[in-house]
Coordinates of C-alpha atoms in Angstrom, one line a residue:
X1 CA 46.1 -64.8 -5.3
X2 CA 44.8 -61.7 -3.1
X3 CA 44.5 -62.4 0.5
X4 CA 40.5 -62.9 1.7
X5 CA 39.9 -61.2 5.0
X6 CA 37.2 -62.3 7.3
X7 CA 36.2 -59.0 9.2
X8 CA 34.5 -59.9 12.1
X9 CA 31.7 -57.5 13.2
X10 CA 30.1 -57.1 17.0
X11 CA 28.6 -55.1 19.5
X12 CA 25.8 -54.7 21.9
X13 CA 22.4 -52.9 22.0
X14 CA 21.0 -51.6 25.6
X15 CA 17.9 -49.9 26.9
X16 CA 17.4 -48.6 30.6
X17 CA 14.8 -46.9 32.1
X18 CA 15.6 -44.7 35.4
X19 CA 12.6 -42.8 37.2
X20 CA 12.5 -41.4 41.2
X21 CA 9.8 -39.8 42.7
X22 CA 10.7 -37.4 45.6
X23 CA 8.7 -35.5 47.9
X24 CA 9.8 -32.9 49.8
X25 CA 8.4 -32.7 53.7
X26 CA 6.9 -29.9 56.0
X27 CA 9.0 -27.0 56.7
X28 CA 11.9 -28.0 54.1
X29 CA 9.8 -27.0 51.3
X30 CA 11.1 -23.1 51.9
X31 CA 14.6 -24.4 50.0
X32 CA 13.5 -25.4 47.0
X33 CA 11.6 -22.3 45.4
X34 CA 7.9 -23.5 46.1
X35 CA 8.3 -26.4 44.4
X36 CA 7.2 -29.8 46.6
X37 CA 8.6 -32.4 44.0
X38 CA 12.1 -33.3 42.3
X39 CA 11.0 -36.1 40.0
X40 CA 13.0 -37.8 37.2
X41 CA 12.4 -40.0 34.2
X42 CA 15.1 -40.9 32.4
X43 CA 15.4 -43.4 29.3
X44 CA 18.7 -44.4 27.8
X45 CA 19.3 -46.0 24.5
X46 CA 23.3 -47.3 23.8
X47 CA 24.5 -49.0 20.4
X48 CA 28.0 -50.0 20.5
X49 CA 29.5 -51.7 17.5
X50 CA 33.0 -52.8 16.3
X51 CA 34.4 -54.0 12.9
X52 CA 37.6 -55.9 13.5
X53 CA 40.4 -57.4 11.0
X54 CA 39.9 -55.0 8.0
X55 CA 43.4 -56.2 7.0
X56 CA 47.2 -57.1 7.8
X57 CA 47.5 -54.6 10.6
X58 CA 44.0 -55.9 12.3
X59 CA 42.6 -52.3 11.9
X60 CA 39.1 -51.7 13.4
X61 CA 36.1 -49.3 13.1
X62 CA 34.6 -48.0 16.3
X63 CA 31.5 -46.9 17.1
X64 CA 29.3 -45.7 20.2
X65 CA 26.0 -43.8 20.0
X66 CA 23.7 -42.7 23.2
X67 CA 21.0 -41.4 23.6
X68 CA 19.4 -40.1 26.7
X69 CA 16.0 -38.2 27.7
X70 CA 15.4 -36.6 30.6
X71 CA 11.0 -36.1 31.3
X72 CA 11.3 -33.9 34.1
X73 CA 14.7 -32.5 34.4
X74 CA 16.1 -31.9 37.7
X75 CA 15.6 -29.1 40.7
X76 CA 18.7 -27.7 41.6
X77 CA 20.2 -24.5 43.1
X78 CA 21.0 -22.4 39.7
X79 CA 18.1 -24.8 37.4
X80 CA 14.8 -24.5 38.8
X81 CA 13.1 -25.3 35.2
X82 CA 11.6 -28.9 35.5
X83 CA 11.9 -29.1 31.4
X84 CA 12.1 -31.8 29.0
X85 CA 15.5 -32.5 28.3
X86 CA 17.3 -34.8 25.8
X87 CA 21.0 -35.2 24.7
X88 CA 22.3 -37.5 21.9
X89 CA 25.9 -38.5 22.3
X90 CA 28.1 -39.4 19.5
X91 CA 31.0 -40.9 21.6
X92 CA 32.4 -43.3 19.6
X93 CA 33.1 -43.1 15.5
X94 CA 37.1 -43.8 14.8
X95 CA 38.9 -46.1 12.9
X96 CA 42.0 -47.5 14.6
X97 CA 45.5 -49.2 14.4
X98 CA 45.6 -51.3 17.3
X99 CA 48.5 -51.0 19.5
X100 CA 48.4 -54.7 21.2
X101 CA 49.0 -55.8 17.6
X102 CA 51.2 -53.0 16.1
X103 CA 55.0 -51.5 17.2
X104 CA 52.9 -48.4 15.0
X105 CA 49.7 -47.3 16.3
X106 CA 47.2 -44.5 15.5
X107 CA 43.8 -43.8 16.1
X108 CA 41.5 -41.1 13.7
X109 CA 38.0 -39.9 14.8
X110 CA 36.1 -39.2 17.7
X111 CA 37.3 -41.6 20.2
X112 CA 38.0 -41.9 23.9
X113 CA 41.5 -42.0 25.8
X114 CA 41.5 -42.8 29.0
X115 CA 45.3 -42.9 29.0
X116 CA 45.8 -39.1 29.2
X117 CA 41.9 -39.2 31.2
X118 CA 40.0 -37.4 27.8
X119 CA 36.5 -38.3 27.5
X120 CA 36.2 -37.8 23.8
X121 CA 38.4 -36.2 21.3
X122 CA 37.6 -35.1 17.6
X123 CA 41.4 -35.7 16.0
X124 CA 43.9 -38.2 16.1
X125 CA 46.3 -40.1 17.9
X126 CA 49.8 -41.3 17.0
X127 CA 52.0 -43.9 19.4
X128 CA 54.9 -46.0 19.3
X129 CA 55.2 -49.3 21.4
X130 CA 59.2 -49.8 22.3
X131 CA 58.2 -53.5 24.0
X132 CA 55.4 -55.9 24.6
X133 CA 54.6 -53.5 27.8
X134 CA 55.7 -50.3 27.3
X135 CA 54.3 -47.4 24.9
X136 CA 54.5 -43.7 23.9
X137 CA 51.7 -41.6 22.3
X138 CA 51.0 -38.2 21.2
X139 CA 47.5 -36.6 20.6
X140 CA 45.2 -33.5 19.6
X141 CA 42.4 -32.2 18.5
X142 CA 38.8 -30.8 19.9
X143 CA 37.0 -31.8 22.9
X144 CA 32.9 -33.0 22.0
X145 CA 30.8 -30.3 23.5
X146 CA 28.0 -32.2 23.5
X147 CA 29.7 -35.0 25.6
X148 CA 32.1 -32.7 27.9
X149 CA 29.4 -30.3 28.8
X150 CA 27.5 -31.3 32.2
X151 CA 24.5 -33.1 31.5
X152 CA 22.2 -30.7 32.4
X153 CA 23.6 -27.7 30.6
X154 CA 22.8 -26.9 27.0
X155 CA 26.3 -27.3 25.4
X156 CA 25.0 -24.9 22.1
X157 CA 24.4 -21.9 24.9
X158 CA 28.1 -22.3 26.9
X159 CA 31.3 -20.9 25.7
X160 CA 33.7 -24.4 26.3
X161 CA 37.5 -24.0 25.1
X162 CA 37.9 -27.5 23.2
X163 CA 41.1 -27.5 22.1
X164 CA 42.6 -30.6 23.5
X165 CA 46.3 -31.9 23.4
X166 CA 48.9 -33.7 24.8
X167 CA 51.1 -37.0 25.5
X168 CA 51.3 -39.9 27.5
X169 CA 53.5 -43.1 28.6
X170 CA 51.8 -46.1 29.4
X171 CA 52.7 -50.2 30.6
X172 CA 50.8 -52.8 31.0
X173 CA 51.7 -56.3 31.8
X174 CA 48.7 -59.2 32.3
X175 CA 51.1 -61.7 33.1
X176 CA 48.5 -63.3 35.3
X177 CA 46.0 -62.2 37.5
X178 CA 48.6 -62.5 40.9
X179 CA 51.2 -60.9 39.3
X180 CA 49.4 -57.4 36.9
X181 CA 50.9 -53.7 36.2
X182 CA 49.3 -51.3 34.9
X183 CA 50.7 -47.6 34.9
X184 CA 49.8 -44.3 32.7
X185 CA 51.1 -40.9 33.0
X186 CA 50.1 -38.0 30.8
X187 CA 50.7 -34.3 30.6
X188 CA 47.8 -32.8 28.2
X189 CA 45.5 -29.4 27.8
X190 CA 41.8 -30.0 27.4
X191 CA 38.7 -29.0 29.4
X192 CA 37.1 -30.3 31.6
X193 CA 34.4 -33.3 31.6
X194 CA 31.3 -32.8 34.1
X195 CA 33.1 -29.6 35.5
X196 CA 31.4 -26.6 36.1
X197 CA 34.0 -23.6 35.1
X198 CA 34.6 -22.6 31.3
X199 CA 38.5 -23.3 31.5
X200 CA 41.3 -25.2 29.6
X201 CA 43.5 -27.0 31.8
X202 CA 46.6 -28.1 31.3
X203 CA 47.4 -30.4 33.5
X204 CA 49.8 -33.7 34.9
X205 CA 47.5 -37.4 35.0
X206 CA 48.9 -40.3 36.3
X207 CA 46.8 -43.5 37.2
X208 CA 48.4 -47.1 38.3
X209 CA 47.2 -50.8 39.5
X210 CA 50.0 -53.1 40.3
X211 CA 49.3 -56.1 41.7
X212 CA 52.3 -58.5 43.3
X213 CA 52.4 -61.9 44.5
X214 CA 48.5 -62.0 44.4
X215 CA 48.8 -60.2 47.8
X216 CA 49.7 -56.9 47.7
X217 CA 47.6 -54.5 46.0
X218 CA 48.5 -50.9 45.3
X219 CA 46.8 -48.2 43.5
X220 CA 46.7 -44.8 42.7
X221 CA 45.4 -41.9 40.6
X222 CA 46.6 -38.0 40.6
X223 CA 45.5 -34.9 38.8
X224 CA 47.3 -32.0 38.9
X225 CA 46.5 -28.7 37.1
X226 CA 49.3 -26.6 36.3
X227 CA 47.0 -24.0 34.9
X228 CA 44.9 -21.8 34.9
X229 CA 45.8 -22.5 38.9
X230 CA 48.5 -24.8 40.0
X231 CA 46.0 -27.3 42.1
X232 CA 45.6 -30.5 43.0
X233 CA 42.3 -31.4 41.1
X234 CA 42.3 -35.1 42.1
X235 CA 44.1 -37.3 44.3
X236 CA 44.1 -41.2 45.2
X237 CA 46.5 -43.8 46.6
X238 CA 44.9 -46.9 47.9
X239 CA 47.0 -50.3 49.3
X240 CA 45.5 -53.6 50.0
X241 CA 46.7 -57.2 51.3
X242 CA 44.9 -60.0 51.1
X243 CA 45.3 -64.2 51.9
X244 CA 43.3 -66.9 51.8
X245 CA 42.2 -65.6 55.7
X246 CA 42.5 -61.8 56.2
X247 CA 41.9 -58.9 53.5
X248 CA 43.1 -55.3 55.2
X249 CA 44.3 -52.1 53.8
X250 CA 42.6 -48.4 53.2
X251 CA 43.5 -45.2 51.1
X252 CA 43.2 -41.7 51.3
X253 CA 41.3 -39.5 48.4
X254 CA 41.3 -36.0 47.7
X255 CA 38.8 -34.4 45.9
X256 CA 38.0 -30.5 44.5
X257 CA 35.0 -28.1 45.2
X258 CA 34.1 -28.9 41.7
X259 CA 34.0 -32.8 42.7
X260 CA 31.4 -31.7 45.4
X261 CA 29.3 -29.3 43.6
X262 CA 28.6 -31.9 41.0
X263 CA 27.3 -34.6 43.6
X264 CA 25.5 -32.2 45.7
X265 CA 22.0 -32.6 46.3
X266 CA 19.4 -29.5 47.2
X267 CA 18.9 -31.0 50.4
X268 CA 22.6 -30.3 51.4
X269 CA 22.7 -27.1 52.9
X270 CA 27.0 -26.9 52.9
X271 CA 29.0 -24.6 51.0
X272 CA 30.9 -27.0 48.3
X273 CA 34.0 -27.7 49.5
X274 CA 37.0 -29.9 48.6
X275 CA 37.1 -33.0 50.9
X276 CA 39.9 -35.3 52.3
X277 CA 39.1 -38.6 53.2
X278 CA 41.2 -41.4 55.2
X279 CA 39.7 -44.9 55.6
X280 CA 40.9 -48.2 56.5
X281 CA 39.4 -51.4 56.7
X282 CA 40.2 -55.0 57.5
X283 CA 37.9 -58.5 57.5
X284 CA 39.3 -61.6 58.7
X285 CA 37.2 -65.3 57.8
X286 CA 37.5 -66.8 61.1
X287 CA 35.5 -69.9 59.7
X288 CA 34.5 -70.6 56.0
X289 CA 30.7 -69.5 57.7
X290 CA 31.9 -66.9 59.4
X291 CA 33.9 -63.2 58.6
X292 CA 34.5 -60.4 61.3
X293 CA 34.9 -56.7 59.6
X294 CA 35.6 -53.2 60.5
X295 CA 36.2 -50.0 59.1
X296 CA 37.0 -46.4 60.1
X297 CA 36.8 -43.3 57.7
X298 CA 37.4 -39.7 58.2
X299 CA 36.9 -36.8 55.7
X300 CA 37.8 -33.1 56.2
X301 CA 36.1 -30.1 54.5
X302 CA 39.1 -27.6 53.7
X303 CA 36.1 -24.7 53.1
X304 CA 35.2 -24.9 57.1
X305 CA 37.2 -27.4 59.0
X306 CA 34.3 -29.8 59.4
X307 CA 34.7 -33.6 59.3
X308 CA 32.9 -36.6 59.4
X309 CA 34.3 -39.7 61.2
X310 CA 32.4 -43.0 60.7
X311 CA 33.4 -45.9 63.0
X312 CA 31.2 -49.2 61.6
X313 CA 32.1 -53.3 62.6
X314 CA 30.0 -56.0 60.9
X315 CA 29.6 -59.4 60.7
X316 CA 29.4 -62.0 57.4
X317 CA 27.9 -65.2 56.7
X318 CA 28.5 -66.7 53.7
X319 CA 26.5 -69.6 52.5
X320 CA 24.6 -69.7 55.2
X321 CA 21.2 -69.2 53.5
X322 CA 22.7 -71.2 50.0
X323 CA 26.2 -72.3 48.6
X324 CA 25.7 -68.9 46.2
X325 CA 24.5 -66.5 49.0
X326 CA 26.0 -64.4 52.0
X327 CA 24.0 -61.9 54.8
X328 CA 25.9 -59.3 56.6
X329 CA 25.3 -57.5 59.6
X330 CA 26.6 -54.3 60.5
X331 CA 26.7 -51.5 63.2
X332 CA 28.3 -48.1 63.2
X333 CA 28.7 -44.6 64.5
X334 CA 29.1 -41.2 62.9
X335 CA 29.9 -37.9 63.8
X336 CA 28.8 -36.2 60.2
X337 CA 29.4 -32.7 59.5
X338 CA 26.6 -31.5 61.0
X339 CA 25.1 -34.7 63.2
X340 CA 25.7 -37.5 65.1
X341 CA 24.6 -40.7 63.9
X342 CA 24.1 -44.1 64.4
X343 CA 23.2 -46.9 62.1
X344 CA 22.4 -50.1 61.4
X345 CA 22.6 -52.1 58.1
X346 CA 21.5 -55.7 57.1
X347 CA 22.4 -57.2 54.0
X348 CA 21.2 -60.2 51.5
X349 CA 23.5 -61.1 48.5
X350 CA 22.9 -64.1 46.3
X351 CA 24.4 -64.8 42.6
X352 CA 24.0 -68.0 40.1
X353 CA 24.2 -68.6 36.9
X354 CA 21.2 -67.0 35.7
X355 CA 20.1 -64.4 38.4
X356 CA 21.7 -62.1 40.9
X357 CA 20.0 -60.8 43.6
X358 CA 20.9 -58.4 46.5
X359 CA 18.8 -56.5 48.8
X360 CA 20.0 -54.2 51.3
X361 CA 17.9 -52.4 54.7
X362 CA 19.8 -49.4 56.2
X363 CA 18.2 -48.1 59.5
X364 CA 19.9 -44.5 61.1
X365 CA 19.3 -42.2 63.7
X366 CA 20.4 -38.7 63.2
X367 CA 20.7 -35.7 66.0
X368 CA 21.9 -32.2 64.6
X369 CA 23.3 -29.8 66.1
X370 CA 20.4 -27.6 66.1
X371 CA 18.8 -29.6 68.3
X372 CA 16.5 -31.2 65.8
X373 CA 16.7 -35.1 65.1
X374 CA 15.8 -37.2 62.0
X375 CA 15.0 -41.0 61.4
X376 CA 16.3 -42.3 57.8
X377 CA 15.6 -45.4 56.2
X378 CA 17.0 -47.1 53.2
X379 CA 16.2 -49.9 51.6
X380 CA 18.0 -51.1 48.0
X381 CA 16.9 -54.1 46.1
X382 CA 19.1 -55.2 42.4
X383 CA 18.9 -57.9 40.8
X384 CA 21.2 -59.1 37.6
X385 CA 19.8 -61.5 35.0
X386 CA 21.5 -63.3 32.5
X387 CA 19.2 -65.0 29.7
X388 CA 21.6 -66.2 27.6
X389 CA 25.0 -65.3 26.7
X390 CA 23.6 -63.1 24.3
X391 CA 20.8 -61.8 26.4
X392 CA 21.0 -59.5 29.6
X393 CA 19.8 -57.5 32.2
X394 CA 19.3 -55.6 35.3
X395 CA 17.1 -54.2 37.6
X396 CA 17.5 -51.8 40.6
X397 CA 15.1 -50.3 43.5
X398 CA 15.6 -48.1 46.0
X399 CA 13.2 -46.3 49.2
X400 CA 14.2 -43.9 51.0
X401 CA 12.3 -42.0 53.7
X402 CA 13.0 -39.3 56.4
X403 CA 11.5 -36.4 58.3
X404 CA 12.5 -34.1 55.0
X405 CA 12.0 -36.2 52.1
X406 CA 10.6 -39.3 50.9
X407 CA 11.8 -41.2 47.6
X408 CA 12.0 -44.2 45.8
X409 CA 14.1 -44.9 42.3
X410 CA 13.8 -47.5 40.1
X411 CA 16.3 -48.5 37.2
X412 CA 15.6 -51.2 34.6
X413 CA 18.1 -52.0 31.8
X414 CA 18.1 -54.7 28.9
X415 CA 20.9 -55.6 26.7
X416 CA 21.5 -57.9 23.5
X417 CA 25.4 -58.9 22.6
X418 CA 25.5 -59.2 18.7
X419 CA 28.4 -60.6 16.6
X420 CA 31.5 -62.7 17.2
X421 CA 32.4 -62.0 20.7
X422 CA 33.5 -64.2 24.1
X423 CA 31.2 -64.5 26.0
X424 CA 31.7 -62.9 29.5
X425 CA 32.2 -65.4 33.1
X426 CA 29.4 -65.9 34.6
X427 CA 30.3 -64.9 38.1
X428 CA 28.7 -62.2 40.2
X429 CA 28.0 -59.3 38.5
X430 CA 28.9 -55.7 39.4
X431 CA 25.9 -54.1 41.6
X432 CA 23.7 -51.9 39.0
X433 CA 25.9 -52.9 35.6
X434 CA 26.5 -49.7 34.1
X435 CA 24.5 -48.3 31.3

């Protein structure tokens, strides 16, 4: 009698809605080409979907669509076209061999692998898995233009080299949460994601989490390109202990021009530049109502020499104002790139079983070394709901006003969880849940 499989079919549906309004001020509206305003409205639409257990070898169909819209576009240095603008997204259409249930594993499609750090690839994957922790894989095919291009360049009007190859090495052990490995390293050819040059890059990636004894904590992440410049694109090592009593530890992160171009905003008047930064951290709970912190950060620019050094100490009260809740006080100094600073930050954070809320007030004082001076102010407000188990959401605000702009976001999003799925802990949820 043939075997009857019982495929089991799920995903998730999610709108969000992201609009700011800003308004340049007096004498800064020189930089930005006449124009007074650098609105955005953006609407995002997400259907993910699996089919699982089409047969013997647990095979599943993968799927991801996204769609996003843009109202206004967005004012920057070399885009000064405030145009509608709208990108569909086909990230996800494969079918897979699972390797957590398979010594022979293979993936076929458009799919992700964040193993060898490729956003999306249109071709296949073949790997082998010598133990329950340890596996080997090969891959090739194209890179998606229309998901590696930045998101506000037209990927049918830029030349992008797609071809994308490579292979990887990855363990992984989930023996429990105190004791957890996880290591990958990769050496692969592809472009770019989010980049701004028009370059293939073959490169070294290497990314690991190990966890030991439930206090130690160490992680890192490298990038190296080989070609078409040996360079060190990214770089990260972190290291972290933690009792019942004291949490301490910092890392030091390297990142490219590229890295700072993308972030950059029109108000920054810097030349992009790759940064260093150091920072180290420590809190101690001197009572179960009462945590001491403090934290010191330096980043160099390698372009000029500048740096910024933050010096901040803070204070935190849990369940002072609820058994669910904690406020935080805390103080710091900066001496930024091009100012000195001081600020102050109070902050409200309460989660249940139903609702998250945290809001967050940010005062600083900033004196440049022009001799001109600016007050800032920052206040962020999100909240996470959960309905049901089926049934989510989130919602974000944020002010901001100074001598040179004034701005506020706001970011609502709404899911629904379909199929045969477990449902996720209901513990606090990550600040603004990723759309």
């Amino acid at each position: 009698m043939p075997k009857a499989w019982a495929v089991d079919f799920k995903g998730d549906a999610r709108i969000g809605h992201y609009s700011r309004q800003v308004e340049f001020q007096g004498s800064f509206l020189g930089q930005t080409a006449g124009e007074t305003n650098n609105d955005e409205q953006v609407i995002n639409l997400q259907l993910r979907a699996t089919a699982e257990d089409l047969n013997d070898s647990e095979d599943r169909i993968l799927f991801d669509f996204r769609d996003k819209r843009d109202g206004f576009g967005k004012l920057e240095r070399e885009n000064l076209l405030l145009s509608n603008y709208e990108r569909r997204e086909l990230r996800l259409a494969a079918y897979q061999r699972p390797w957590e249930r398979n010594r022979t594993y293979f993936t076929v499609g458009r799919f992700n692998l964040p193993e060898a750090n490729i956003v999306a690839n249109d071709g296949v994957e073949f790997g082998y898995r010598t133990s329950k922790a340890s596996r080997y894989g090969l891959f090739g095919g194209q890179g998606a233009k229309a998901v590696i291009a930045p998101l506000y360049v037209d990927p049918d009007t830029r030349e992008i080299p797609a071809t994308q190859f490579g292979a990887y090495y990855n363990y992984e052990t989930k023996d429990t949460p105190e004791d957890s490995s996880y290591l990958t390293n990769a050496v692969a050819q592809a472009p770019s994601y989010d980049i701004t040059d028009a370059q293939n890059h073959l490169y070294y990636y290497q990314q690991g989490l190990f966890t030991f004894s439930g206090l130690h904590r160490l992680g890192s992440l490298v990038q190296f390109d080989f070609s078409p410049k040996a360079s060190l694109r990214r770089g990260y090592v972190s290291y972290y202990y933690q009792t019942e009593r004291l949490r301490a530890g910092g890392y030091v992160n390297q990142t490219t021009t590229e890295d700072y171009l993308i972030k950059q905003v029109i108000q920054d008047v810097l030349v992009p530049s790759a940064v260093r930064t150091i920072d180290a951290d420590i809190r101690y709970r001197v009572t179960p109502s009462l945590s001491i912190d403090a934290s010191v950060n330096r980043g160099t620019r390698t372009a000029d020499g500048k740096s910024r050094t933050e010096y901040a100490a803070g204070l935190l009260f849990p369940k002072v104002l609820g058994d669910t809740s904690s406020t935080r006080l805390q103080l710091g100094v900066r001496q930024n790139f091009l100012s000195k600073d001081n600020f102050t930050k109070i902050a409200y954070d309460y989660w249940g079983k139903t609702l998250s809320v945290g809001v967050a007030y940010t005062l600083s004082n900033e004196s440049y070394d022009d001799g001109t001076t600016n007050k800032r102010s920052i206040m962020m407000v999100d909240a996470g709901i959960f309905v049901l188990d089926d049934i989510r959401g989130a919602l974000g605000y944020e002010m901001e006003s100074d001598s040179k702009v004034k701005a506020n976001a706001l970011f609502i999003m709404f899911g629904y969880k379909f199929g045969v799925s477990a449902s996720s802990p209901r513990t606090r949820p990550a600040r603004f849940e990723e759309m």
